[in-house]
Tab-separated table of C-alpha atoms in Angstrom:
chain	number	residue	atom	x	y	z
A	1	MET	CA	136.663	82.156	51.864
A	2	THR	CA	138.193	84.213	54.646
A	3	ALA	CA	139.413	83.048	58.021
A	4	ALA	CA	141.121	84.736	60.934
A	5	VAL	CA	144.455	83.732	62.343
A	6	THR	CA	144.696	86.226	65.187
A	7	HIS	CA	142.945	89.588	65.076
A	8	ASP	CA	141.365	92.207	62.844
A	9	PRO	CA	143.322	94.614	60.667
A	10	PRO	CA	144.169	97.832	62.488
A	11	PRO	CA	142.856	101.267	61.603
A	12	ALA	CA	145.063	103.833	59.969
A	13	ALA	CA	147.342	105.597	62.389
A	14	GLY	CA	145.405	108.199	64.346
A	15	GLY	CA	142.220	107.279	62.483
A	16	ARG	CA	143.494	108.946	59.283
A	17	PRO	CA	142.974	107.487	55.830
A	18	GLY	CA	145.872	105.493	54.397
A	19	GLN	CA	146.831	103.455	51.344
A	20	PRO	CA	146.752	99.670	51.467
A	21	LEU	CA	149.961	97.960	50.399
A	22	ILE	CA	149.815	95.117	47.848
A	23	VAL	CA	152.738	92.683	47.605
A	24	THR	CA	152.533	90.264	44.648
A	25	GLU	CA	154.024	89.410	41.261
A	26	ASP	CA	150.926	87.550	40.102
A	27	ALA	CA	149.516	89.815	37.392
A	28	ASP	CA	146.013	88.340	37.508
A	29	LEU	CA	145.853	88.551	41.285
A	30	LEU	CA	147.131	92.118	41.161
A	31	ASP	CA	144.392	93.076	38.700
A	32	ASP	CA	141.782	91.639	41.034
A	33	LEU	CA	143.178	93.376	44.106
A	34	LEU	CA	143.398	96.727	42.329
A	35	ARG	CA	139.809	96.265	41.165
A	36	LEU	CA	138.661	95.627	44.723
A	37	CYS	CA	140.598	98.649	45.951
A	38	ALA	CA	138.874	100.797	43.355
A	39	ALA	CA	135.493	99.425	44.408
A	40	ALA	CA	136.276	100.429	47.990
A	41	GLY	CA	137.413	103.919	46.998
A	42	ALA	CA	141.083	103.358	47.847
A	43	ARG	CA	144.344	103.677	45.930
A	44	ALA	CA	146.992	101.056	46.665
A	45	GLU	CA	150.779	101.020	46.730
A	46	VAL	CA	152.149	97.984	44.857
A	47	HIS	CA	155.453	96.135	45.399
A	48	HIS	CA	156.831	92.748	44.356
A	49	GLY	CA	158.451	92.219	47.752
A	50	VAL	CA	158.965	94.010	51.057
A	51	PRO	CA	159.399	97.713	50.154
A	52	GLU	CA	162.795	99.306	50.521
A	53	PRO	CA	162.955	101.366	52.622
A	54	ARG	CA	160.469	99.443	54.725
A	55	GLY	CA	158.452	102.459	55.852
A	56	SER	CA	155.351	101.549	53.881
A	57	TRP	CA	155.432	97.959	55.134
A	58	GLU	CA	155.269	99.176	58.703
A	59	ALA	CA	153.043	102.215	58.136
A	60	ALA	CA	150.370	100.918	55.735
A	61	PRO	CA	147.080	100.328	57.564
A	62	LEU	CA	146.462	97.140	55.565
A	63	VAL	CA	148.902	94.829	53.731
A	64	LEU	CA	147.637	92.385	51.098
A	65	VAL	CA	150.233	89.697	50.399
A	66	GLY	CA	149.679	87.443	47.402
A	67	ASP	CA	150.286	83.782	48.134
A	68	ASP	CA	153.014	83.863	45.486
A	69	ALA	CA	154.928	86.453	47.540
A	70	ALA	CA	154.666	84.827	50.966
A	71	HIS	CA	158.250	83.537	50.861
A	72	ARG	CA	159.558	87.015	49.981
A	73	VAL	CA	158.049	88.706	53.047
A	74	ARG	CA	158.854	85.932	55.527
A	75	GLY	CA	161.634	87.932	57.148
A	76	ALA	CA	159.761	91.227	57.345
A	77	ALA	CA	158.955	92.829	60.693
A	78	ARG	CA	155.841	91.374	62.304
A	79	ARG	CA	152.884	93.728	62.326
A	80	ARG	CA	149.111	93.715	62.480
A	81	GLY	CA	146.886	94.073	59.449
A	82	VAL	CA	148.494	91.534	57.096
A	83	VAL	CA	146.163	89.482	54.876
A	84	LEU	CA	147.452	86.523	52.844
A	85	VAL	CA	145.444	86.332	49.602
A	86	GLY	CA	145.230	83.267	47.378
A	87	ARG	CA	142.907	81.357	45.050
A	88	ASP	CA	143.426	77.654	45.763
A	89	GLN	CA	140.683	76.592	48.186
A	90	ASP	CA	142.283	73.154	48.591
A	91	ASP	CA	145.784	74.348	49.490
A	92	SER	CA	146.246	73.310	53.129
A	93	GLY	CA	149.766	74.751	53.159
A	94	VAL	CA	148.396	78.292	53.059
A	95	TRP	CA	147.898	78.233	56.830
A	96	LYS	CA	151.549	77.436	57.452
A	97	ARG	CA	152.610	80.284	55.163
A	98	ALA	CA	150.203	82.646	56.941
A	99	VAL	CA	151.772	81.811	60.300
A	100	GLU	CA	155.269	82.230	58.877
A	101	ILE	CA	154.559	85.817	57.768
A	102	GLY	CA	152.399	86.723	60.781
A	103	ALA	CA	149.215	87.211	58.755
A	104	ASP	CA	146.014	88.057	60.612
A	105	HIS	CA	143.759	86.590	57.941
A	106	VAL	CA	143.802	84.104	55.089
A	107	LEU	CA	141.506	85.097	52.231
A	108	MET	CA	140.597	83.152	49.103
A	109	LEU	CA	139.238	84.821	45.997
A	110	PRO	CA	136.641	85.118	44.686
A	111	ASP	CA	134.683	84.012	47.778
A	112	GLY	CA	136.228	86.606	50.089
A	113	GLU	CA	135.820	89.626	47.808
A	114	GLN	CA	133.079	91.382	49.789
A	115	TRP	CA	134.933	90.933	53.072
A	116	LEU	CA	138.061	92.401	51.519
A	117	VAL	CA	136.203	95.348	49.971
A	118	ASP	CA	134.802	96.158	53.418
A	119	ARG	CA	138.256	96.042	55.029
A	120	ILE	CA	139.794	98.210	52.305
A	121	ALA	CA	136.914	100.670	52.610
A	122	ASP	CA	137.604	100.928	56.342
A	123	VAL	CA	141.141	101.968	55.435
A	124	ALA	CA	139.888	104.484	52.871
A	125	GLU	CA	137.590	106.060	55.480
A	126	GLY	CA	140.327	106.242	58.089
A	127	ILE	CA	138.407	104.128	60.599
A	128	GLY	CA	139.388	104.681	64.209
A	129	ARG	CA	137.560	103.854	67.427
A	130	PRO	CA	133.843	103.247	66.784
A	131	ALA	CA	131.256	105.672	68.105
A	132	LEU	CA	129.885	105.274	71.600
A	133	THR	CA	126.305	104.361	70.745
A	134	VAL	CA	123.509	105.049	73.226
A	135	GLY	CA	119.835	104.168	72.861
A	136	VAL	CA	117.012	105.951	74.690
A	137	ILE	CA	113.617	104.305	75.177
A	138	GLY	CA	110.540	105.283	77.149
A	139	GLY	CA	109.222	103.061	79.906
A	140	ARG	CA	105.747	104.187	78.895
A	141	GLY	CA	104.229	106.583	76.391
A	142	GLY	CA	105.072	110.225	77.050
A	143	ALA	CA	108.026	109.407	79.283
A	144	GLY	CA	110.228	112.014	77.599
A	145	ALA	CA	112.629	109.645	75.850
A	146	SER	CA	112.747	111.657	72.615
A	147	THR	CA	113.442	114.857	74.516
A	148	LEU	CA	116.280	113.222	76.435
A	149	ALA	CA	117.695	111.694	73.235
A	150	CYS	CA	117.766	115.133	71.605
A	151	ALA	CA	119.313	116.719	74.683
A	152	LEU	CA	122.046	114.086	74.817
A	153	ALA	CA	122.860	114.624	71.133
A	154	VAL	CA	122.851	118.415	71.426
A	155	THR	CA	125.135	118.204	74.464
A	156	SER	CA	127.520	115.794	72.747
A	157	ALA	CA	127.845	118.102	69.737
A	158	ARG	CA	128.382	121.114	71.992
A	159	GLU	CA	131.252	119.256	73.642
A	160	GLY	CA	132.946	118.979	70.257
A	161	LEU	CA	132.164	115.342	69.490
A	162	ARG	CA	131.072	114.110	66.079
A	163	THR	CA	127.417	113.350	66.791
A	164	LEU	CA	124.623	111.565	64.954
A	165	LEU	CA	121.062	111.471	66.273
A	166	VAL	CA	119.015	108.577	64.867
A	167	ASP	CA	115.224	108.529	65.000
A	168	ALA	CA	114.261	104.849	65.137
A	169	ASP	CA	110.599	105.564	65.947
A	170	PRO	CA	108.606	106.085	62.723
A	171	LEU	CA	105.489	107.010	64.700
A	172	GLY	CA	107.180	109.547	66.949
A	173	GLY	CA	106.567	112.618	64.810
A	174	GLY	CA	110.181	113.132	63.741
A	175	LEU	CA	113.189	114.292	65.726
A	176	ASP	CA	113.936	116.844	63.018
A	177	VAL	CA	110.670	118.513	64.042
A	178	LEU	CA	111.660	118.480	67.715
A	179	LEU	CA	114.938	120.132	66.699
A	180	GLY	CA	113.135	122.704	64.542
A	181	GLY	CA	114.621	121.428	61.275
A	182	GLU	CA	111.835	119.588	59.460
A	183	SER	CA	112.430	121.681	56.327
A	184	THR	CA	116.231	121.292	56.372
A	185	GLU	CA	117.576	119.599	53.268
A	186	GLY	CA	119.027	116.120	53.563
A	187	LEU	CA	118.070	112.474	53.331
A	188	ARG	CA	115.617	110.715	55.644
A	189	TRP	CA	115.139	107.039	56.508
A	190	PRO	CA	113.142	106.055	53.381
A	191	ALA	CA	116.157	106.935	51.210
A	192	PHE	CA	118.128	104.147	52.919
A	193	ALA	CA	115.408	101.475	52.892
A	194	ALA	CA	117.096	99.531	50.095
A	195	SER	CA	120.565	99.628	51.688
A	196	ARG	CA	122.371	96.308	51.988
A	197	GLY	CA	125.903	95.339	52.905
A	198	ARG	CA	128.109	98.332	53.466
A	199	VAL	CA	127.096	102.004	53.543
A	200	GLY	CA	129.914	104.537	53.373
A	201	GLY	CA	130.189	106.355	56.693
A	202	GLY	CA	131.395	109.617	55.196
A	203	ALA	CA	128.745	109.608	52.493
A	204	LEU	CA	126.049	108.893	55.090
A	205	GLU	CA	127.158	111.749	57.297
A	206	GLU	CA	127.311	114.256	54.454
A	207	SER	CA	123.861	113.261	53.159
A	208	LEU	CA	121.972	113.944	56.398
A	209	PRO	CA	120.487	117.218	57.668
A	210	ARG	CA	122.817	119.194	59.908
A	211	LEU	CA	121.071	120.770	62.874
A	212	HIS	CA	122.662	122.380	65.941
A	213	SER	CA	126.135	121.071	64.956
A	214	LEU	CA	124.982	117.452	64.716
A	215	ARG	CA	123.632	115.190	61.994
A	216	VAL	CA	120.087	113.852	62.207
A	217	LEU	CA	118.576	110.774	60.583
A	218	SER	CA	114.820	111.110	60.896
A	219	TRP	CA	111.644	110.259	58.982
A	220	ASP	CA	109.975	112.154	56.168
A	221	ARG	CA	106.253	112.856	55.983
A	222	GLY	CA	105.571	109.892	53.678
A	223	ASP	CA	103.753	106.650	54.326
A	224	ARG	CA	106.732	104.395	55.071
A	225	ILE	CA	106.746	103.336	58.710
A	226	ALA	CA	109.410	100.632	58.631
A	227	VAL	CA	112.913	100.086	57.281
A	228	PRO	CA	114.100	96.510	56.610
A	229	PRO	CA	116.490	95.147	59.256
A	230	PRO	CA	119.436	94.838	56.810
A	231	ALA	CA	119.128	98.559	56.064
A	232	VAL	CA	119.035	99.437	59.764
A	233	ARG	CA	122.116	97.281	60.313
A	234	ALA	CA	124.016	98.835	57.397
A	235	VAL	CA	123.189	102.437	58.309
A	236	LEU	CA	123.973	102.152	62.014
A	237	ALA	CA	127.194	100.256	61.310
A	238	ALA	CA	128.249	103.088	58.999
A	239	ALA	CA	127.374	105.661	61.651
A	240	ARG	CA	129.412	103.818	64.281
A	241	ARG	CA	132.468	103.640	62.029
A	242	ARG	CA	132.651	107.441	61.924
A	243	GLY	CA	133.443	107.624	65.626
A	244	GLY	CA	132.187	110.176	68.139
A	245	THR	CA	128.746	109.419	69.529
A	246	VAL	CA	125.518	108.033	68.119
A	247	VAL	CA	122.232	108.552	69.976
A	248	VAL	CA	119.251	106.397	68.951
A	249	ASP	CA	115.681	107.284	69.931
A	250	LEU	CA	113.863	103.940	70.184
A	251	PRO	CA	110.165	103.031	70.144
A	252	ARG	CA	108.707	100.792	72.849
A	253	LEU	CA	107.389	98.314	70.291
A	254	LEU	CA	110.250	96.003	69.342
A	255	ASP	CA	110.074	94.784	65.753
A	256	ASP	CA	112.927	93.279	63.704
A	257	GLY	CA	114.310	96.683	62.757
A	258	VAL	CA	114.372	97.889	66.369
A	259	THR	CA	116.045	94.641	67.403
A	260	GLU	CA	118.785	95.364	64.857
A	261	ALA	CA	119.198	98.834	66.349
A	262	LEU	CA	119.428	97.405	69.871
A	263	ALA	CA	122.166	95.032	68.729
A	264	GLN	CA	124.301	98.044	67.711
A	265	LEU	CA	124.065	99.821	71.077
A	266	ASP	CA	126.776	100.042	73.695
A	267	LEU	CA	124.243	100.956	76.358
A	268	GLY	CA	120.588	101.874	76.704
A	269	ILE	CA	118.699	104.349	78.877
A	270	LEU	CA	115.155	103.519	79.955
A	271	VAL	CA	113.289	106.734	80.843
A	272	VAL	CA	110.691	106.120	83.553
A	273	PRO	CA	108.344	108.591	85.263
A	274	GLY	CA	108.140	108.178	89.035
A	275	GLU	CA	104.724	106.521	89.015
A	276	LEU	CA	103.760	102.965	89.931
A	277	ARG	CA	101.943	102.295	86.636
A	278	ALA	CA	104.934	103.680	84.716
A	279	VAL	CA	107.282	101.406	86.648
A	280	ALA	CA	105.074	98.401	85.879
A	281	ALA	CA	105.004	99.271	82.180
A	282	ALA	CA	108.746	99.922	82.162
A	283	GLY	CA	109.355	96.483	83.642
A	284	ARG	CA	107.803	94.858	80.580
A	285	VAL	CA	109.834	97.073	78.241
A	286	ALA	CA	113.026	96.280	80.172
A	287	SER	CA	112.372	92.540	79.915
A	288	ALA	CA	112.018	92.731	76.135
A	289	VAL	CA	114.980	95.068	75.616
A	290	GLY	CA	117.158	93.040	77.980
A	291	MET	CA	116.899	90.017	75.709
A	292	VAL	CA	119.065	91.899	73.181
A	293	LEU	CA	120.876	94.642	75.111
A	294	ARG	CA	122.981	93.665	78.115
A	295	ASP	CA	123.727	97.178	79.426
A	296	LEU	CA	120.370	98.803	80.166
A	297	ARG	CA	120.132	101.593	82.740
A	298	VAL	CA	117.288	103.694	84.068
A	299	ALA	CA	116.799	107.453	84.179
A	300	VAL	CA	113.874	108.599	86.314
A	301	ARG	CA	111.627	111.630	85.917
A	302	GLY	CA	109.681	113.293	88.696
A	303	PRO	CA	107.357	114.181	90.187
A	304	TYR	CA	107.123	111.033	92.282
A	305	ALA	CA	104.216	109.083	93.636
A	306	PRO	CA	104.258	108.623	97.436
A	307	GLY	CA	106.969	106.213	98.502
A	308	LEU	CA	108.957	106.500	95.272
A	309	ASP	CA	112.197	108.214	94.364
A	310	ASP	CA	114.781	107.588	91.676
A	311	ARG	CA	116.654	104.947	93.671
A	312	GLU	CA	113.480	103.082	94.524
A	313	VAL	CA	112.399	103.039	90.870
A	314	ALA	CA	115.802	101.640	89.884
A	315	ARG	CA	115.563	99.034	92.655
A	316	LEU	CA	112.094	97.916	91.562
A	317	LEU	CA	113.292	97.535	87.986
A	318	GLY	CA	116.572	95.893	88.963
A	319	LEU	CA	118.553	98.298	86.746
A	320	PRO	CA	121.538	100.606	87.346
A	321	LEU	CA	120.508	104.217	87.922
A	322	VAL	CA	121.727	106.901	85.515
A	323	GLY	CA	120.102	109.600	87.632
A	324	GLU	CA	117.066	111.821	87.869
A	325	VAL	CA	116.245	113.661	84.652
A	326	PRO	CA	115.801	117.315	85.617
A	327	VAL	CA	112.478	118.985	85.056
A	328	GLU	CA	112.905	122.120	83.004
A	329	SER	CA	110.995	123.954	80.323
A	330	ALA	CA	112.692	121.973	77.539
A	331	LEU	CA	110.888	118.839	78.669
A	332	GLN	CA	107.506	120.524	78.218
A	333	ARG	CA	108.290	122.612	75.135
A	334	PRO	CA	105.969	122.058	72.145
A	335	GLN	CA	107.705	120.560	69.151
A	336	GLY	CA	109.211	123.030	66.720
A	337	SER	CA	109.310	126.035	69.061
A	338	GLY	CA	112.280	127.675	70.723
A	339	ALA	CA	115.710	126.174	71.318
A	340	PRO	CA	116.156	122.402	71.283
A	341	PRO	CA	116.259	120.340	74.486
A	342	GLY	CA	119.630	120.610	76.175
A	343	ALA	CA	120.563	123.817	74.329
A	344	ALA	CA	121.268	125.672	77.584
A	345	ALA	CA	124.676	124.360	78.614
A	346	ARG	CA	124.218	125.586	82.190
A	347	GLY	CA	120.600	124.518	82.449
A	348	PRO	CA	119.627	121.477	84.531
A	349	LEU	CA	119.113	119.231	81.509
A	350	GLY	CA	122.351	120.350	79.855
A	351	ARG	CA	124.318	119.659	83.026
A	352	PHE	CA	122.652	116.266	83.424
A	353	CYS	CA	123.591	115.272	79.873
A	354	LYS	CA	127.137	116.541	80.189
A	355	GLY	CA	127.600	114.513	83.360
A	356	PHE	CA	126.236	111.434	81.636
A	357	TRP	CA	128.679	111.729	78.721
A	358	GLU	CA	131.626	112.306	81.027
A	359	ARG	CA	130.858	109.106	82.908
A	360	ALA	CA	129.955	107.028	79.846
A	361	LEU	CA	133.020	108.058	77.856
A	362	THR	CA	135.267	107.386	80.829
A	363	GLU	CA	133.747	103.920	81.222
A	364	ALA	CA	134.278	103.264	77.527
A	365	GLY	CA	137.884	104.449	77.797
A	366	THR	CA	137.548	106.840	74.880
A	367	GLY	CA	137.333	110.491	74.040
A	368	ALA	CA	135.142	109.325	71.139
A	369	GLY	CA	136.646	111.640	68.528
A	370	ALA	CA	135.980	115.212	67.602
A	371	GLY	CA	133.658	116.209	64.829
């Protein structure tokens, strides 16, 4: 069992890895906590009471206080990230002790083991602010969503942000191909199909192909065309924990896996050509996506049918306008040839993407973290 008293444990200072602090004299409990730390890839500092000097009490990103030691830390400075750990599920007094020491959470073993492993692993990875995660979806087929997704990722990486581009469309031909890296070594989606629970963010990042200063999670040339929703959830959660930006190229057909991806997004961009039939099709896509994603915006591509412009398309769809996606050669480039979309920093598409990130990151109140 685990339950919150106030708020989540904080990240390590500055997003850097740190050691959890364990305070207990219960030998059996200590063995269990050290085992869970090892499972999460972390080494712990152990004390029987509040450390002297108290630097580690205040600096540790996570403090695990055994229920036996609650009375010994009662006078310690209040801080975030304190978890009171016990074993007696029927002990109602544990809540009073948690309040007395300012604990954020009460956790009972063995029921709360997985939750605790996840929190310790966050500490081991040095978790800071999560990535700003943006999804791109076409209002109709051939709208240019994949090209815009690649351009956004390339621009983000060029600006010095840790960037992951995720291909969530198994029938799209592969974003690694669009980036000219289909033969680059690294794992593709099928390798993560069996993932459940927690995936290590660092291990995920290091396992993926690196193209144009960003990491890419795409599809291989095999027969698998779907990844189970729990795997999608685990992989995208791991990507978000690394910070920076995550760009997800989404298919228009929403299955359970795509719905999981939508649930991880901070905002979505619906790419719509300036045609009446495209606007009608995009309206149906927007209705489906809007059931999961609250912040959906529209980016419009010309040329326009008579009576339409980008503002009119946004008005008809009832969505905020990101802007008009510039027409340049990158949007018409055959897959696998030349530089990737958005590679020209001073080109129209590069400037459009840079402007988008500047606005989105300002709205999110984050610099999103360097790579």
